[in-house]
Short mmCIF file of C-alpha atoms in Angstrom, two decimals:
data_model
loop_
_atom_site.label_atom_id
_atom_site.label_comp_id
_atom_site.label_asym_id
_atom_site.label_seq_id
_atom_site.Cartn_x
_atom_site.Cartn_y
_atom_site.Cartn_z
CA UNK A 1 62.15 -61.74 -252.73
CA UNK A 2 63.90 -58.44 -253.43
CA UNK A 3 67.53 -57.76 -252.59
CA UNK A 4 66.44 -54.92 -250.26
CA UNK A 5 64.17 -57.27 -248.25
CA UNK A 6 66.97 -59.84 -247.99
CA UNK A 7 69.33 -57.16 -246.67
CA UNK A 8 66.78 -56.07 -244.04
CA UNK A 9 66.16 -59.68 -242.95
CA UNK A 10 69.90 -60.39 -242.80
CA UNK A 11 70.56 -57.24 -240.78
CA UNK A 12 67.70 -58.05 -238.36
CA UNK A 13 69.08 -61.56 -237.92
CA UNK A 14 72.55 -60.08 -237.32
CA UNK A 15 71.17 -57.78 -234.60
CA UNK A 16 69.37 -60.74 -233.00
CA UNK A 17 72.53 -62.84 -233.00
CA UNK A 18 74.57 -59.90 -231.70
CA UNK A 19 72.19 -59.34 -228.77
CA UNK A 20 72.12 -63.09 -228.02
CA UNK A 21 75.93 -63.27 -228.05
CA UNK A 22 76.10 -60.16 -225.88
CA UNK A 23 73.72 -61.75 -223.39
CA UNK A 24 75.72 -64.97 -223.29
CA UNK A 25 79.06 -63.23 -222.79
CA UNK A 26 78.07 -60.44 -220.40
CA UNK A 27 75.63 -62.05 -218.01
CA UNK A 28 72.58 -60.33 -219.50
CA UNK A 29 69.43 -62.34 -218.92
CA UNK A 30 68.44 -64.69 -221.71
CA UNK A 31 64.82 -64.80 -220.54
CA UNK A 32 63.72 -61.22 -219.84
CA UNK A 33 65.24 -57.97 -221.15
CA UNK A 34 62.98 -54.92 -220.70
CA UNK A 35 65.13 -52.64 -222.89
CA UNK A 36 63.83 -53.16 -226.42
CA UNK A 37 66.95 -51.64 -227.95
CA UNK A 38 64.98 -49.08 -229.98
CA UNK A 39 64.51 -46.30 -227.44
CA UNK A 40 61.55 -48.03 -225.83
CA UNK A 41 61.09 -50.48 -222.95
CA UNK A 42 58.54 -53.07 -221.97
CA UNK A 43 57.05 -53.73 -218.55
CA UNK A 44 57.77 -55.17 -216.14
CA UNK A 45 61.23 -53.65 -215.94
CA UNK A 46 61.99 -56.22 -213.23
CA UNK A 47 60.20 -59.50 -213.90
CA UNK A 48 61.18 -60.77 -210.47
CA UNK A 49 59.86 -60.48 -206.94
CA UNK A 50 61.26 -57.11 -205.85
CA UNK A 51 58.22 -56.23 -203.78
CA UNK A 52 57.40 -52.84 -202.24
CA UNK A 53 60.11 -51.05 -204.27
CA UNK A 54 61.52 -47.69 -203.28
CA UNK A 55 63.97 -45.69 -205.37
CA UNK A 56 66.16 -42.64 -204.92
CA UNK A 57 68.40 -40.79 -207.37
CA UNK A 58 71.85 -39.46 -206.52
CA UNK A 59 73.25 -37.52 -209.48
CA UNK A 60 72.99 -39.84 -212.47
CA UNK A 61 72.54 -42.99 -210.41
CA UNK A 62 69.31 -44.64 -209.31
CA UNK A 63 69.15 -47.07 -206.40
CA UNK A 64 66.25 -49.41 -205.71
CA UNK A 65 65.52 -51.36 -202.51
CA UNK A 66 62.79 -53.89 -201.84
CA UNK A 67 61.25 -55.98 -199.10
CA UNK A 68 63.12 -59.18 -198.32
CA UNK A 69 61.13 -60.69 -195.41
CA UNK A 70 63.19 -63.57 -193.90
CA UNK A 71 65.62 -63.88 -196.82
CA UNK A 72 69.30 -63.34 -195.97
CA UNK A 73 71.21 -61.34 -197.04
CA UNK A 74 68.31 -58.91 -196.92
CA UNK A 75 67.44 -55.50 -198.31
CA UNK A 76 68.69 -56.06 -201.89
CA UNK A 77 70.03 -52.95 -203.60
CA UNK A 78 69.80 -52.57 -207.37
CA UNK A 79 71.43 -49.87 -209.51
CA UNK A 80 70.46 -48.25 -212.79
CA UNK A 81 71.33 -45.16 -214.81
CA UNK A 82 68.14 -45.08 -216.86
CA UNK A 83 65.41 -46.76 -214.71
CA UNK A 84 65.15 -49.61 -217.24
CA UNK A 85 68.44 -51.50 -217.02
CA UNK A 86 69.08 -52.76 -213.47
CA UNK A 87 71.69 -54.95 -211.76
CA UNK A 88 72.02 -56.13 -208.17
CA UNK A 89 74.92 -54.30 -206.50
CA UNK A 90 74.62 -55.41 -202.88
CA UNK A 91 72.57 -55.95 -199.76
CA UNK A 92 72.23 -53.63 -196.78
CA UNK A 93 71.44 -56.42 -194.31
CA UNK A 94 74.00 -59.23 -194.13
CA UNK A 95 72.30 -60.82 -191.11
CA UNK A 96 68.87 -60.05 -189.71
CA UNK A 97 68.21 -59.07 -186.09
CA UNK A 98 67.22 -60.38 -183.64
CA UNK A 99 69.85 -62.84 -184.80
CA UNK A 100 68.73 -65.94 -182.91
CA UNK A 101 65.10 -65.32 -183.87
CA UNK A 102 66.02 -65.30 -187.57
CA UNK A 103 68.24 -68.37 -187.33
CA UNK A 104 64.98 -70.20 -188.09
CA UNK A 105 62.64 -69.61 -191.00
CA UNK A 106 60.18 -66.78 -190.37
CA UNK A 107 57.97 -66.88 -193.43
CA UNK A 108 56.24 -63.58 -194.11
CA UNK A 109 58.05 -61.86 -191.25
CA UNK A 110 61.22 -59.78 -191.17
CA UNK A 111 61.89 -56.93 -193.60
CA UNK A 112 58.70 -55.33 -194.91
CA UNK A 113 58.50 -52.26 -197.17
CA UNK A 114 61.70 -50.17 -196.88
CA UNK A 115 62.59 -46.65 -197.98
CA UNK A 116 65.97 -45.41 -199.23
CA UNK A 117 67.11 -41.77 -199.14
CA UNK A 118 70.37 -39.85 -199.55
CA UNK A 119 70.95 -37.16 -196.89
CA UNK A 120 74.07 -35.40 -195.58
CA UNK A 121 76.37 -37.43 -197.87
CA UNK A 122 75.02 -40.75 -196.62
CA UNK A 123 72.46 -43.32 -197.67
CA UNK A 124 69.72 -44.18 -195.20
CA UNK A 125 67.43 -47.18 -195.42
CA UNK A 126 64.53 -47.34 -193.00
CA UNK A 127 62.76 -50.67 -192.81
CA UNK A 128 60.02 -52.16 -190.63
CA UNK A 129 59.94 -55.51 -188.89
CA UNK A 130 56.26 -55.81 -187.92
CA UNK A 131 57.10 -57.85 -184.83
CA UNK A 132 59.91 -55.67 -183.45
CA UNK A 133 59.75 -52.13 -184.83
CA UNK A 134 61.37 -49.71 -187.26
CA UNK A 135 65.11 -49.94 -187.99
CA UNK A 136 67.59 -47.76 -189.87
CA UNK A 137 70.91 -48.65 -191.53
CA UNK A 138 73.39 -46.22 -193.10
CA UNK A 139 76.33 -46.22 -195.53
CA UNK A 140 78.44 -43.69 -197.43
CA UNK A 141 78.24 -45.86 -200.56
CA UNK A 142 75.63 -48.48 -201.32
CA UNK A 143 78.37 -51.04 -201.97
CA UNK A 144 79.96 -50.42 -198.55
CA UNK A 145 79.22 -52.56 -195.52
CA UNK A 146 76.17 -50.92 -193.99
CA UNK A 147 75.93 -50.11 -190.30
CA UNK A 148 74.30 -52.59 -187.97
CA UNK A 149 70.55 -51.94 -187.74
CA UNK A 150 69.52 -49.37 -185.13
CA UNK A 151 66.04 -49.68 -183.63
CA UNK A 152 64.43 -46.30 -184.26
CA UNK A 153 61.13 -47.20 -182.61
CA UNK A 154 60.11 -50.47 -181.02
CA UNK A 155 56.59 -51.80 -181.29
CA UNK A 156 54.37 -54.29 -183.07
CA UNK A 157 52.65 -53.48 -186.32
CA UNK A 158 54.72 -50.43 -187.26
CA UNK A 159 55.10 -50.69 -191.03
CA UNK A 160 56.28 -48.94 -194.17
CA UNK A 161 58.36 -46.07 -192.74
CA UNK A 162 59.64 -43.28 -194.98
CA UNK A 163 61.97 -40.45 -193.92
CA UNK A 164 61.73 -36.90 -195.18
CA UNK A 165 64.06 -33.96 -194.50
CA UNK A 166 62.55 -30.50 -194.95
CA UNK A 167 64.37 -27.43 -196.27
CA UNK A 168 65.32 -26.37 -192.74
CA UNK A 169 67.01 -29.73 -192.10
CA UNK A 170 64.32 -31.08 -189.77
CA UNK A 171 63.74 -34.77 -190.33
CA UNK A 172 60.39 -36.56 -190.23
CA UNK A 173 59.21 -40.15 -190.48
CA UNK A 174 55.81 -41.19 -191.79
CA UNK A 175 54.53 -44.74 -191.35
CA UNK A 176 51.46 -46.95 -191.54
CA UNK A 177 50.20 -49.77 -189.30
CA UNK A 178 49.65 -53.50 -189.78
CA UNK A 179 46.37 -54.32 -188.07
CA UNK A 180 47.41 -57.95 -187.58
CA UNK A 181 50.00 -56.80 -185.02
CA UNK A 182 49.12 -53.25 -184.02
CA UNK A 183 45.36 -53.64 -183.66
CA UNK A 184 44.94 -50.36 -185.59
CA UNK A 185 45.21 -49.66 -189.31
CA UNK A 186 44.16 -47.40 -192.18
CA UNK A 187 45.99 -44.38 -190.75
CA UNK A 188 49.27 -42.60 -191.50
CA UNK A 189 51.26 -41.08 -188.63
CA UNK A 190 54.04 -38.48 -188.84
CA UNK A 191 56.84 -38.08 -186.27
CA UNK A 192 59.82 -35.78 -186.06
CA UNK A 193 63.26 -37.44 -186.15
CA UNK A 194 66.23 -36.48 -184.00
CA UNK A 195 69.12 -35.00 -185.99
CA UNK A 196 70.95 -38.33 -186.33
CA UNK A 197 67.79 -39.92 -187.70
CA UNK A 198 68.01 -42.80 -185.24
CA UNK A 199 65.09 -42.00 -182.90
CA UNK A 200 61.63 -40.48 -183.10
CA UNK A 201 60.62 -37.32 -181.26
CA UNK A 202 57.27 -36.82 -179.59
CA UNK A 203 54.12 -38.89 -179.87
CA UNK A 204 53.40 -38.37 -183.54
CA UNK A 205 50.36 -36.98 -185.35
CA UNK A 206 47.77 -38.74 -187.51
CA UNK A 207 48.04 -36.91 -190.81
CA UNK A 208 45.54 -39.07 -192.70
CA UNK A 209 42.73 -41.47 -191.79
CA UNK A 210 41.78 -43.70 -194.70
CA UNK A 211 38.84 -45.54 -193.17
CA UNK A 212 36.26 -43.62 -195.23
CA UNK A 213 37.88 -43.19 -198.63
CA UNK A 214 41.03 -45.32 -198.71
CA UNK A 215 40.81 -48.49 -196.61
CA UNK A 216 44.03 -50.47 -196.68
CA UNK A 217 46.17 -47.36 -196.97
CA UNK A 218 49.85 -48.19 -196.43
CA UNK A 219 53.30 -47.75 -198.01
CA UNK A 220 53.57 -43.94 -197.65
CA UNK A 221 56.37 -42.04 -199.40
CA UNK A 222 56.84 -38.33 -198.61
CA UNK A 223 58.13 -35.60 -200.95
CA UNK A 224 57.99 -31.82 -201.40
CA UNK A 225 57.31 -29.88 -204.61
CA UNK A 226 56.19 -26.32 -205.29
CA UNK A 227 55.58 -25.68 -201.56
CA UNK A 228 53.29 -28.72 -201.32
CA UNK A 229 54.05 -31.69 -199.12
CA UNK A 230 53.07 -34.91 -200.87
CA UNK A 231 52.43 -38.36 -199.46
CA UNK A 232 52.19 -41.04 -202.14
CA UNK A 233 50.37 -44.05 -200.72
CA UNK A 234 48.60 -47.15 -202.06
CA UNK A 235 45.24 -48.37 -200.84
CA UNK A 236 42.68 -51.03 -201.66
CA UNK A 237 44.76 -54.14 -201.08
CA UNK A 238 47.74 -55.88 -202.66
CA UNK A 239 46.21 -57.61 -205.68
CA UNK A 240 43.51 -55.08 -206.58
CA UNK A 241 44.68 -51.79 -205.13
CA UNK A 242 45.31 -48.35 -206.59
CA UNK A 243 47.73 -45.47 -206.11
CA UNK A 244 46.58 -42.30 -204.40
CA UNK A 245 48.36 -39.10 -203.42
CA UNK A 246 47.84 -36.67 -200.54
CA UNK A 247 48.95 -33.03 -200.61
CA UNK A 248 49.05 -30.13 -198.19
CA UNK A 249 51.00 -26.90 -197.72
CA UNK A 250 51.37 -27.79 -194.03
CA UNK A 251 53.35 -30.92 -193.28
CA UNK A 252 50.82 -31.90 -190.59
CA UNK A 253 47.86 -31.32 -192.90
CA UNK A 254 45.00 -31.29 -193.43
CA UNK A 255 45.67 -33.22 -196.64
CA UNK A 256 43.65 -33.34 -199.84
CA UNK A 257 43.52 -36.72 -201.59
CA UNK A 258 43.34 -37.89 -205.20
CA UNK A 259 43.52 -41.23 -206.96
CA UNK A 260 46.32 -40.91 -209.53
CA UNK A 261 46.61 -44.44 -211.00
CA UNK A 262 44.42 -47.51 -211.20
CA UNK A 263 44.03 -50.62 -213.32
CA UNK A 264 41.41 -48.99 -215.49
CA UNK A 265 40.87 -50.85 -218.74
CA UNK A 266 44.23 -52.65 -218.61
CA UNK A 267 45.06 -56.22 -217.60
CA UNK A 268 47.61 -54.91 -215.08
CA UNK A 269 46.02 -55.56 -211.70
CA UNK A 270 46.73 -53.60 -208.54
CA UNK A 271 49.28 -51.08 -209.88
CA UNK A 272 50.46 -49.37 -206.71
CA UNK A 273 53.09 -48.77 -203.99
CA UNK A 274 56.36 -47.36 -205.15
CA UNK A 275 58.54 -44.34 -205.74
CA UNK A 276 58.56 -41.06 -207.63
CA UNK A 277 61.89 -40.04 -209.17
CA UNK A 278 63.03 -37.45 -211.71
CA UNK A 279 65.58 -37.51 -214.50
CA UNK A 280 68.92 -35.81 -213.72
CA UNK A 281 67.84 -32.60 -215.45
CA UNK A 282 64.61 -32.57 -213.45
CA UNK A 283 62.47 -32.33 -216.59
CA UNK A 284 60.81 -35.76 -216.45
CA UNK A 285 59.04 -37.58 -213.63
CA UNK A 286 58.73 -41.36 -213.39
CA UNK A 287 57.10 -43.80 -211.00
CA UNK A 288 58.14 -47.36 -210.16
CA UNK A 289 55.56 -49.63 -208.53
CA UNK A 290 54.79 -53.30 -208.11
CA UNK A 291 52.13 -55.62 -209.48
CA UNK A 292 51.20 -58.82 -207.66
CA UNK A 293 51.47 -61.84 -209.98
CA UNK A 294 50.84 -64.75 -207.59
CA UNK A 295 53.59 -67.38 -208.03
CA UNK A 296 55.87 -64.84 -209.76
CA UNK A 297 55.65 -62.48 -206.80
CA UNK A 298 55.43 -58.70 -206.96
CA UNK A 299 57.12 -57.59 -210.16
CA UNK A 300 58.11 -53.98 -210.87
CA UNK A 301 56.70 -51.59 -213.48
CA UNK A 302 57.97 -48.22 -214.69
CA UNK A 303 55.36 -45.56 -215.46
CA UNK A 304 55.60 -42.12 -217.05
CA UNK A 305 54.33 -39.38 -214.76
CA UNK A 306 53.21 -35.81 -215.45
CA UNK A 307 52.02 -32.98 -213.22
CA UNK A 308 48.69 -31.21 -213.79
CA UNK A 309 47.59 -28.46 -211.43
CA UNK A 310 50.15 -29.68 -208.90
CA UNK A 311 48.72 -33.22 -208.93
CA UNK A 312 50.61 -36.14 -210.46
CA UNK A 313 49.08 -38.37 -213.11
CA UNK A 314 50.85 -41.74 -213.21
CA UNK A 315 50.76 -43.86 -216.35
CA UNK A 316 48.64 -42.77 -219.30
CA UNK A 317 45.26 -41.09 -218.83
CA UNK A 318 43.44 -42.64 -221.79
CA UNK A 319 39.91 -41.56 -220.92
CA UNK A 320 40.71 -38.09 -219.63
CA UNK A 321 39.39 -38.66 -216.11
CA UNK A 322 42.64 -37.46 -214.51
CA UNK A 323 43.59 -40.97 -213.37
CA UNK A 324 46.43 -42.75 -215.12
CA UNK A 325 46.56 -46.37 -216.22
CA UNK A 326 49.74 -48.51 -216.33
CA UNK A 327 51.60 -49.02 -219.59
CA UNK A 328 52.89 -52.23 -221.17
CA UNK A 329 55.62 -50.38 -223.10
CA UNK A 330 56.78 -46.79 -223.47
CA UNK A 331 59.57 -44.49 -224.54
CA UNK A 332 62.57 -44.81 -222.23
CA UNK A 333 63.38 -42.00 -219.78
CA UNK A 334 65.49 -39.21 -221.28
CA UNK A 335 68.55 -39.32 -219.02
CA UNK A 336 70.89 -37.59 -221.47
CA UNK A 337 72.55 -40.67 -223.00
CA UNK A 338 72.03 -44.31 -223.86
CA UNK A 339 73.34 -46.85 -221.37
CA UNK A 340 74.24 -50.50 -222.02
CA UNK A 341 71.62 -53.19 -221.57
CA UNK A 342 71.79 -54.77 -218.12
CA UNK A 343 69.63 -57.15 -216.08
CA UNK A 344 69.71 -58.62 -212.58
CA UNK A 345 72.04 -61.58 -212.19
CA UNK A 346 70.56 -65.08 -212.60
CA UNK A 347 72.92 -67.77 -213.99
CA UNK A 348 76.03 -68.57 -211.95
CA UNK A 349 79.18 -70.46 -212.95
CA UNK A 350 80.32 -70.45 -209.28
CA UNK A 351 83.81 -69.36 -210.35
CA UNK A 352 84.02 -66.43 -207.94
CA UNK A 353 85.15 -66.55 -204.32
CA UNK A 354 81.75 -65.40 -203.05
CA UNK A 355 78.15 -66.30 -203.77
CA UNK A 356 76.45 -64.34 -206.52
CA UNK A 357 74.26 -61.49 -205.29
CA UNK A 358 71.13 -63.21 -206.62
CA UNK A 359 71.31 -65.91 -203.93
CA UNK A 360 69.63 -65.72 -200.51
CA UNK A 361 69.09 -68.14 -197.63
CA UNK A 362 65.74 -68.31 -195.87
CA UNK A 363 67.33 -67.69 -192.44
CA UNK A 364 70.52 -66.27 -190.96
CA UNK A 365 73.14 -68.69 -192.32
CA UNK A 366 75.70 -70.71 -190.40
CA UNK A 367 79.30 -70.56 -191.57
CA UNK A 368 79.28 -74.30 -192.31
CA UNK A 369 76.35 -74.32 -194.72
CA UNK A 370 78.43 -73.49 -197.77
CA UNK A 371 81.82 -72.52 -199.18
CA UNK A 372 83.10 -71.66 -202.64
CA UNK A 373 85.87 -73.96 -203.84
CA UNK A 374 89.12 -73.02 -205.57
CA UNK A 375 88.15 -75.32 -208.46
CA UNK A 376 85.05 -73.31 -209.33
CA UNK A 377 82.13 -74.88 -207.50
CA UNK A 378 79.55 -74.06 -204.86
CA UNK A 379 79.84 -76.57 -202.04
CA UNK A 380 76.79 -77.17 -199.85
CA UNK A 381 77.37 -79.28 -196.77
CA UNK A 382 74.77 -81.67 -195.42
CA UNK A 383 73.07 -80.05 -192.46
CA UNK A 384 70.93 -82.19 -190.14
CA UNK A 385 67.20 -81.66 -190.30
CA UNK A 386 65.84 -79.98 -187.19
CA UNK A 387 63.87 -81.68 -184.46
CA UNK A 388 60.18 -81.60 -185.23
CA UNK A 389 60.90 -81.47 -188.97
CA UNK A 390 57.73 -81.94 -191.04
CA UNK A 391 58.79 -80.86 -194.49
CA UNK A 392 61.20 -78.51 -196.24
CA UNK A 393 59.03 -75.43 -195.69
CA UNK A 394 60.83 -74.91 -192.38
CA UNK A 395 64.34 -75.99 -193.42
CA UNK A 396 66.56 -72.88 -193.10
CA UNK A 397 69.55 -73.95 -195.21
CA UNK A 398 67.87 -73.67 -198.60
CA UNK A 399 69.77 -71.39 -200.97
CA UNK A 400 67.32 -69.64 -203.27
CA UNK A 401 66.86 -67.09 -206.01
CA UNK A 402 63.77 -65.44 -207.48
CA UNK A 403 61.90 -66.52 -210.60
CA UNK A 404 63.47 -64.35 -213.36
CA UNK A 405 60.68 -64.34 -215.98
CA UNK A 406 57.29 -65.78 -216.84
CA UNK A 407 58.88 -68.77 -218.56
CA UNK A 408 62.39 -70.19 -218.51
CA UNK A 409 64.53 -73.30 -217.96
CA UNK A 410 66.73 -73.69 -214.88
CA UNK A 411 69.44 -76.38 -214.90
CA UNK A 412 72.23 -77.28 -212.51
CA UNK A 413 75.07 -79.80 -212.54
CA UNK A 414 76.12 -81.33 -209.22
CA UNK A 415 78.32 -84.04 -207.77
CA UNK A 416 77.30 -85.56 -204.43
CA UNK A 417 79.84 -86.75 -201.86
CA UNK A 418 77.53 -88.35 -199.31
CA UNK A 419 78.89 -89.71 -196.02
CA UNK A 420 75.91 -91.51 -194.50
CA UNK A 421 72.56 -92.97 -195.47
CA UNK A 422 69.79 -90.41 -196.02
CA UNK A 423 72.23 -87.68 -196.97
CA UNK A 424 70.24 -85.79 -199.60
CA UNK A 425 70.89 -83.07 -202.17
CA UNK A 426 68.04 -81.36 -203.97
CA UNK A 427 66.96 -78.74 -206.47
CA UNK A 428 63.42 -77.47 -206.59
CA UNK A 429 60.72 -74.84 -206.73
CA UNK A 430 59.85 -73.58 -203.26
CA UNK A 431 56.64 -71.98 -202.01
CA UNK A 432 53.59 -72.81 -199.89
CA UNK A 433 53.40 -75.83 -202.19
CA UNK A 434 56.76 -77.10 -203.42
CA UNK A 435 58.44 -79.78 -205.51
CA UNK A 436 62.03 -80.87 -206.03
CA UNK A 437 64.38 -83.42 -207.55
CA UNK A 438 66.72 -85.17 -205.13
CA UNK A 439 69.66 -87.55 -204.99
CA UNK A 440 69.73 -89.55 -201.74
CA UNK A 441 72.32 -92.01 -200.46
CA UNK A 442 70.94 -95.46 -199.65
CA UNK A 443 73.37 -98.24 -198.78
CA UNK A 444 76.03 -98.21 -201.48
CA UNK A 445 74.01 -96.41 -204.13
CA UNK A 446 71.89 -93.32 -204.74
CA UNK A 447 68.23 -92.96 -205.52
CA UNK A 448 66.85 -90.25 -207.78
CA UNK A 449 63.43 -89.04 -206.69
CA UNK A 450 60.90 -86.37 -207.52
CA UNK A 451 59.16 -85.06 -204.43
CA UNK A 452 56.14 -82.79 -204.03
CA UNK A 453 54.41 -81.30 -201.04
CA UNK A 454 51.00 -79.66 -201.31
CA UNK A 455 50.02 -77.38 -198.41
CA UNK A 456 53.55 -77.45 -197.07
CA UNK A 457 52.74 -74.28 -195.16
CA UNK A 458 50.30 -76.33 -193.04
CA UNK A 459 52.87 -79.02 -192.23
CA UNK A 460 51.67 -81.54 -194.83
CA UNK A 461 53.73 -84.63 -195.60
CA UNK A 462 55.82 -84.99 -198.73
CA UNK A 463 54.93 -87.32 -201.58
CA UNK A 464 58.03 -89.05 -202.95
CA UNK A 465 58.24 -90.88 -206.27
CA UNK A 466 61.47 -92.85 -206.62
CA UNK A 467 62.63 -92.73 -210.22
CA UNK A 468 65.62 -95.01 -210.23
CA UNK A 469 68.66 -96.25 -208.35
CA UNK A 470 72.04 -95.22 -209.69
CA UNK A 471 75.71 -95.54 -208.93
CA UNK A 472 76.39 -92.12 -210.45
CA UNK A 473 77.03 -89.30 -208.01
CA UNK A 474 77.04 -86.66 -210.76
CA UNK A 475 73.65 -85.62 -212.10
CA UNK A 476 72.00 -82.76 -213.96
CA UNK A 477 68.71 -81.48 -212.53
CA UNK A 478 66.36 -79.30 -214.56
CA UNK A 479 62.98 -77.60 -214.30
CA UNK A 480 61.08 -76.02 -217.17
CA UNK A 481 58.78 -73.23 -216.02
CA UNK A 482 56.07 -72.44 -218.55
CA UNK A 483 53.56 -69.58 -218.64
CA UNK A 484 51.36 -69.61 -215.58
CA UNK A 485 54.25 -70.99 -213.49
CA UNK A 486 53.62 -74.59 -214.53
CA UNK A 487 56.75 -76.65 -213.88
CA UNK A 488 58.11 -79.84 -215.42
CA UNK A 489 61.12 -81.50 -213.79
CA UNK A 490 63.68 -83.65 -215.59
CA UNK A 491 67.12 -85.12 -214.96
CA UNK A 492 70.12 -86.36 -216.90
CA UNK A 493 73.24 -88.36 -216.13
CA UNK A 494 75.18 -87.10 -219.14
CA UNK A 495 73.91 -83.52 -219.57
CA UNK A 496 72.53 -84.34 -223.02
CA UNK A 497 69.45 -86.51 -222.70
CA UNK A 498 66.93 -85.27 -220.12
CA UNK A 499 64.15 -87.53 -218.82
CA UNK A 500 60.91 -85.95 -217.65
CA UNK A 501 59.80 -87.12 -214.22
CA UNK A 502 56.62 -86.61 -212.21
CA UNK A 503 53.52 -84.71 -213.20
CA UNK A 504 53.39 -81.04 -214.08
CA UNK A 505 53.71 -79.03 -210.87
CA UNK A 506 51.89 -75.75 -210.32
CA UNK A 507 54.25 -73.35 -208.55
CA UNK A 508 52.76 -71.55 -205.58
CA UNK A 509 53.77 -68.28 -203.96
CA UNK A 510 55.23 -68.15 -200.47
CA UNK A 511 54.20 -65.83 -197.63
CA UNK A 512 54.11 -62.38 -199.29
CA UNK A 513 56.75 -63.57 -201.79
CA UNK A 514 56.84 -65.34 -205.11
CA UNK A 515 57.97 -68.91 -205.69
CA UNK A 516 61.74 -69.40 -205.73
CA UNK A 517 64.32 -71.77 -207.16
CA UNK A 518 66.19 -73.56 -204.37
CA UNK A 519 69.25 -75.72 -203.73
CA UNK A 520 69.76 -77.69 -200.53
CA UNK A 521 71.84 -80.40 -198.90
CA UNK A 522 70.60 -82.18 -195.76
CA UNK A 523 71.20 -85.21 -193.57
CA UNK A 524 69.10 -87.20 -191.13
CA UNK A 525 71.76 -87.08 -188.39
CA UNK A 526 74.70 -84.98 -187.33
CA UNK A 527 78.12 -86.35 -188.28
CA UNK A 528 81.57 -85.03 -187.44
CA UNK A 529 82.61 -85.17 -191.13
CA UNK A 530 79.59 -84.02 -193.10
CA UNK A 531 78.84 -85.00 -196.66
CA UNK A 532 78.62 -82.34 -199.34
CA UNK A 533 77.48 -81.55 -202.85
CA UNK A 534 79.55 -79.54 -205.33
CA UNK A 535 77.45 -77.53 -207.77
CA UNK A 536 79.44 -76.87 -210.93
CA UNK A 537 77.05 -74.31 -212.40
CA UNK A 538 73.49 -73.03 -212.41
CA UNK A 539 72.00 -71.82 -215.72
CA UNK A 540 68.83 -69.90 -216.61
CA UNK A 541 67.92 -70.29 -220.29
CA UNK A 542 64.94 -69.55 -222.56
CA UNK A 543 62.01 -71.93 -222.82
CA UNK A 544 61.41 -72.26 -226.53
CA UNK A 545 58.59 -74.81 -226.68
#
């Protein structure tokens, strides 16, 4: 082997080690980094369930919001300077109204597709709750505490609102309809907004009827360019849909339509629903959309976008038919400089005085569900299971985060301070089917179990396999998630030797969401001095075999 080849290999290994060390020291994901470090990126740019994404740019900063359904805090906000490297910077919804209603799990309900815009020196997020109506929240900075939600329009089945302010300052709101609640669908309606943006004016006008050409039309986003009004909207369904665009020189139409992106000859199914943004100099256009990947949820892709004859083409038009196809990798957006690699938060040492932004409950939390300790731990208190409990599908005090990649290892170390029999602490993979490892107090000892529940969504019973009895209250729980979301659980009492338990578990999506990793602590009965579990850390690491 020549000296030159050895130098190249050594330098490549140095770069690999440098990036690995950087990831370990800075919180960069060890399992999915879309920035390839060579001026290119790979899709998805967010290999996590940030469904129905919308994005706006303010100066050199991009902000992304996504649906959150019944997860609290809701309306996650991510920030990027280059559309490739993203981190979570906050949530616009700290508790979800109606507050009592969302004190219980509401799978598939709550926050559907939102839209974020910057207007009059303030950020606005409009979001729909299909059972209650359209809400708006505001803030001067995305990291501020957002205003309490204001109900812009009450009603069932109102979905996917997007605001638009014209050159004369008049505001508008376009939205679609969920047939399951509204009894009508496949249409887009446009209303005027009052100046404050908190109420609709008039009865609204149907600006597009998709029954003939675009059944399933939803998720509209409105823009203006070269005197044309544009409505970007997906159609054709979640898993197999496409992206189409409407345009008109009159805001009320009539609108022309054109399909601008579809799966084409790629393996990327249903590329649709998202946001058009430009680079700070206005020279490049880009489009962020989701792709449904079953147990992994709706992950986010970044596509190049060009304009031809005042129509956008999203992705790459390989066959020249004027319809783009999604890309697996591409040159990064030219934003004027190179920004550091960044990824959404995953691992957590629990050394801060607040939960990491990656964590969400599946209901409005009670103050006594958790606290951070001064010694660097997350403490979950045992909360009694509700009356009528069937399985953990409907247990609200499960603290969860999204799957962060197609394959990974998740491990946590915990110490259980149980107070009464049947106090239980667990770590698992949650969805319409779920499985978890648990440590349960029985008499003067603990039992380690692996539990699974198929068809949990239908109230099915759990299947428990007791692994062993132990006097140790400190354990390490682990799950290896392989390609295809196949999961293998294991545990350790020393953090070195892990013992596989149970059969391979196939992760299953939830209601409109991907599977999630979850921590919980429960009891069979209320007690005036509840037991608790202290979680020392939670790590996401690469799966190498």
